[in-house]
């Protein structure tokens, strides 16, 4: 039975987690891969560590237009949480970055970080296109998926599209409300589900 207070985090993760359960073991692979990609984008000097300035720069680039954009309180809270995952007096490592983001999402399931990550996922999903293919010998139709930025083609539906479909299903069936989860407005978790479905569908259409 769906929780009445289902949050965006519940949809992204696939189940409800308490803050103490926000661990490596419970982090979905597709979220870990996204967090790792954001870290690489932030760490343009390739040092394997992020400074506060680098964190602010990557948020300015990638969170633009989201509720996190320009919210100094939320950004400071995220920076503090990320720093708490790092060893004392050390900069933010990839693992500390991933765990910190995961904890931020779990801590505030409908918060600014969760909304930003949803937008990141939808942006990535939108780069996939479902393409028609007909086998020249058998005449059998079998679509494939093409990534418009990386130029990669795969036969199976990319995991990110599968995960966003699952997220949409969870949020669509949620009875509770929450804050808006997309750039252009506010609403319940149903609004987030609509945003997920629209972007995931556009990303996988022929």
Tab-separated table of C-alpha atoms in Angstrom:
chain	number	residue	atom	x	y	z
A	1	UNK	CA	0.000	0.000	0.000
A	2	UNK	CA	1.307	3.474	-0.964
A	3	UNK	CA	2.211	5.802	1.883
A	4	UNK	CA	-0.160	8.766	2.199
A	5	UNK	CA	2.824	11.089	2.613
A	6	UNK	CA	4.902	9.769	-0.282
A	7	UNK	CA	7.664	12.214	-1.166
A	8	UNK	CA	9.717	12.841	-4.257
A	9	UNK	CA	12.607	11.066	-2.531
A	10	UNK	CA	10.456	7.953	-2.104
A	11	UNK	CA	9.829	7.978	-5.841
A	12	UNK	CA	13.478	8.518	-6.756
A	13	UNK	CA	14.708	5.820	-4.379
A	14	UNK	CA	11.837	3.397	-4.892
A	15	UNK	CA	10.910	3.145	-1.219
A	16	UNK	CA	10.847	5.232	1.931
A	17	UNK	CA	14.118	5.565	3.847
A	18	UNK	CA	14.782	7.168	7.199
A	19	UNK	CA	17.805	9.446	7.365
A	20	UNK	CA	19.871	6.790	9.116
A	21	UNK	CA	19.278	4.463	6.161
A	22	UNK	CA	20.839	6.869	3.646
A	23	UNK	CA	23.905	4.685	3.147
A	24	UNK	CA	26.022	3.384	0.273
A	25	UNK	CA	24.189	0.078	0.396
A	26	UNK	CA	20.778	1.690	-0.117
A	27	UNK	CA	21.766	4.121	-2.872
A	28	UNK	CA	20.240	3.160	-6.257
A	29	UNK	CA	22.853	2.677	-8.957
A	30	UNK	CA	21.263	5.176	-11.339
A	31	UNK	CA	21.456	7.904	-8.680
A	32	UNK	CA	25.067	7.004	-7.862
A	33	UNK	CA	25.972	7.291	-11.535
A	34	UNK	CA	24.309	10.703	-11.781
A	35	UNK	CA	26.057	11.955	-8.633
A	36	UNK	CA	29.387	10.723	-10.013
A	37	UNK	CA	28.795	12.566	-13.299
A	38	UNK	CA	28.021	15.798	-11.442
A	39	UNK	CA	31.203	15.390	-9.396
A	40	UNK	CA	33.293	14.957	-12.541
A	41	UNK	CA	31.728	18.091	-14.008
A	42	UNK	CA	32.547	20.000	-10.813
A	43	UNK	CA	36.102	18.640	-10.542
A	44	UNK	CA	37.400	20.187	-13.751
A	45	UNK	CA	40.940	20.228	-12.371
A	46	UNK	CA	40.719	16.423	-11.965
A	47	UNK	CA	42.028	16.453	-8.395
A	48	UNK	CA	39.451	14.022	-7.027
A	49	UNK	CA	38.354	16.591	-4.447
A	50	UNK	CA	35.975	19.544	-4.451
A	51	UNK	CA	36.464	22.897	-2.808
A	52	UNK	CA	33.607	25.112	-1.688
A	53	UNK	CA	34.184	27.317	-4.727
A	54	UNK	CA	33.946	24.362	-7.099
A	55	UNK	CA	30.717	23.262	-5.441
A	56	UNK	CA	29.217	26.725	-5.809
A	57	UNK	CA	30.297	26.877	-9.439
A	58	UNK	CA	28.741	23.538	-10.371
A	59	UNK	CA	25.487	24.452	-8.617
A	60	UNK	CA	25.412	27.758	-10.475
A	61	UNK	CA	25.764	25.902	-13.772
A	62	UNK	CA	23.564	22.896	-13.180
A	63	UNK	CA	20.913	24.030	-10.686
A	64	UNK	CA	20.033	27.181	-12.580
A	65	UNK	CA	16.277	27.735	-12.719
A	66	UNK	CA	15.541	25.325	-9.854
A	67	UNK	CA	14.484	26.208	-6.328
A	68	UNK	CA	18.083	25.607	-5.239
A	69	UNK	CA	19.341	28.333	-7.546
A	70	UNK	CA	20.258	31.366	-5.467
A	71	UNK	CA	18.943	29.924	-2.196
A	72	UNK	CA	21.950	30.647	0.003
A	73	UNK	CA	20.430	28.901	3.039
A	74	UNK	CA	19.829	25.632	1.168
A	75	UNK	CA	23.215	25.788	-0.541
A	76	UNK	CA	24.997	26.357	2.779
A	77	UNK	CA	23.066	23.459	4.331
A	78	UNK	CA	24.105	21.207	1.427
A	79	UNK	CA	27.741	22.321	1.678
A	80	UNK	CA	27.712	21.580	5.406
A	81	UNK	CA	26.193	18.139	4.862
A	82	UNK	CA	28.745	17.280	2.173
A	83	UNK	CA	31.600	18.427	4.401
A	84	UNK	CA	30.315	16.217	7.211
A	85	UNK	CA	30.810	13.175	4.987
A	86	UNK	CA	34.455	14.046	4.317
A	87	UNK	CA	37.342	13.255	6.629
A	88	UNK	CA	38.261	16.026	9.045
A	89	UNK	CA	39.946	19.009	7.360
A	90	UNK	CA	39.697	17.385	3.937
A	91	UNK	CA	37.944	18.512	0.786
A	92	UNK	CA	34.901	16.702	-0.567
A	93	UNK	CA	35.771	13.361	-2.194
A	94	UNK	CA	33.589	11.552	-4.760
A	95	UNK	CA	32.187	9.181	-2.119
A	96	UNK	CA	31.513	12.021	0.323
A	97	UNK	CA	29.751	13.919	-2.475
A	98	UNK	CA	27.554	10.964	-3.413
A	99	UNK	CA	26.595	10.105	0.169
A	100	UNK	CA	26.002	13.763	1.018
A	101	UNK	CA	23.628	14.270	-1.902
A	102	UNK	CA	21.821	11.041	-1.058
A	103	UNK	CA	21.400	12.109	2.570
A	104	UNK	CA	20.162	15.542	1.490
A	105	UNK	CA	17.440	13.920	-0.618
A	106	UNK	CA	16.393	11.543	2.153
A	107	UNK	CA	16.487	14.262	4.828
A	108	UNK	CA	14.068	16.512	2.931
A	109	UNK	CA	12.137	14.314	0.527
A	110	UNK	CA	10.457	17.205	-1.269
A	111	UNK	CA	13.289	19.683	-0.756
A	112	UNK	CA	15.343	21.778	-3.126
A	113	UNK	CA	18.075	19.163	-3.597
A	114	UNK	CA	15.554	16.446	-4.469
A	115	UNK	CA	13.905	18.790	-6.982
A	116	UNK	CA	17.269	19.636	-8.532
A	117	UNK	CA	18.222	15.965	-8.859
A	118	UNK	CA	14.885	15.181	-10.504
A	119	UNK	CA	15.615	17.872	-13.088
A	120	UNK	CA	19.095	16.424	-13.654
A	121	UNK	CA	17.572	13.001	-14.266
A	122	UNK	CA	14.950	14.369	-16.634
A	123	UNK	CA	17.577	16.322	-18.572
A	124	UNK	CA	19.609	13.139	-19.009
A	125	UNK	CA	16.552	11.078	-19.955
A	126	UNK	CA	15.602	13.651	-22.593
A	127	UNK	CA	18.855	12.915	-24.432
A	128	UNK	CA	17.700	9.371	-25.223
A	129	UNK	CA	15.612	8.769	-28.341
A	130	UNK	CA	13.682	5.608	-29.157
A	131	UNK	CA	14.433	4.803	-32.777
A	132	UNK	CA	12.606	2.405	-35.113
A	133	UNK	CA	14.502	-0.512	-36.603
A	134	UNK	CA	13.407	-3.278	-38.945
A	135	UNK	CA	15.599	-6.339	-39.417
A	136	UNK	CA	16.490	-6.551	-43.104
A	137	UNK	CA	16.389	-10.354	-43.111
A	138	UNK	CA	13.411	-11.183	-40.906
A	139	UNK	CA	11.384	-7.994	-41.247
A	140	UNK	CA	10.971	-7.989	-37.486
A	141	UNK	CA	10.554	-4.546	-35.899
A	142	UNK	CA	12.697	-3.904	-32.862
A	143	UNK	CA	13.330	-0.381	-31.627
A	144	UNK	CA	16.664	0.743	-30.233
A	145	UNK	CA	17.691	3.726	-28.118
A	146	UNK	CA	20.079	6.448	-29.235
A	147	UNK	CA	21.831	8.984	-26.977
A	148	UNK	CA	21.889	12.253	-28.899
A	149	UNK	CA	24.851	13.707	-27.016
A	150	UNK	CA	27.177	10.713	-26.685
A	151	UNK	CA	26.253	9.057	-29.969
A	152	UNK	CA	25.700	5.711	-28.221
A	153	UNK	CA	23.069	3.192	-29.343
A	154	UNK	CA	21.660	0.359	-27.215
A	155	UNK	CA	18.974	-2.245	-27.803
A	156	UNK	CA	17.592	-2.346	-24.283
A	157	UNK	CA	15.779	0.572	-22.686
A	158	UNK	CA	18.363	2.634	-20.750
A	159	UNK	CA	18.068	2.191	-16.967
A	160	UNK	CA	17.398	5.883	-16.408
A	161	UNK	CA	14.197	5.686	-18.482
A	162	UNK	CA	13.089	2.583	-16.607
A	163	UNK	CA	13.781	4.252	-13.258
A	164	UNK	CA	11.905	7.422	-14.180
A	165	UNK	CA	8.912	5.375	-15.304
A	166	UNK	CA	8.989	3.606	-11.931
A	167	UNK	CA	9.303	6.941	-10.137
A	168	UNK	CA	6.359	8.320	-12.083
A	169	UNK	CA	4.218	5.321	-11.154
A	170	UNK	CA	5.001	5.725	-7.454
A	171	UNK	CA	4.299	9.465	-7.450
A	172	UNK	CA	1.158	9.150	-9.557
A	173	UNK	CA	-0.372	6.745	-7.057
A	174	UNK	CA	0.597	8.845	-4.032
A	175	UNK	CA	-2.338	10.311	-2.124
A	176	UNK	CA	-0.373	12.908	-0.154
A	177	UNK	CA	0.757	16.355	-1.254
A	178	UNK	CA	4.078	18.069	-1.260
A	179	UNK	CA	6.028	20.951	-2.693
A	180	UNK	CA	6.509	21.422	-6.408
A	181	UNK	CA	9.157	19.274	-8.049
A	182	UNK	CA	9.856	20.961	-11.347
A	183	UNK	CA	11.312	24.220	-12.517
A	184	UNK	CA	8.182	25.923	-13.676
A	185	UNK	CA	5.841	25.804	-10.710
A	186	UNK	CA	4.536	24.255	-7.535
A	187	UNK	CA	2.090	21.485	-6.776
A	188	UNK	CA	1.688	18.032	-5.263
A	189	UNK	CA	3.772	14.953	-5.831
A	190	UNK	CA	1.354	14.284	-8.688
A	191	UNK	CA	2.857	17.329	-10.430
A	192	UNK	CA	6.265	15.743	-10.138
A	193	UNK	CA	4.880	12.528	-11.588
A	194	UNK	CA	3.480	14.441	-14.559
A	195	UNK	CA	6.837	16.131	-15.080
A	196	UNK	CA	8.669	12.813	-14.875
A	197	UNK	CA	6.311	11.134	-17.319
A	198	UNK	CA	6.388	14.012	-19.803
A	199	UNK	CA	10.156	14.272	-19.884
A	200	UNK	CA	10.794	10.524	-19.826
A	201	UNK	CA	8.307	10.034	-22.657
A	202	UNK	CA	9.790	12.840	-24.747
A	203	UNK	CA	13.221	11.361	-24.213
A	204	UNK	CA	12.223	7.914	-25.458
A	205	UNK	CA	9.823	8.737	-28.278
A	206	UNK	CA	10.494	8.044	-31.932
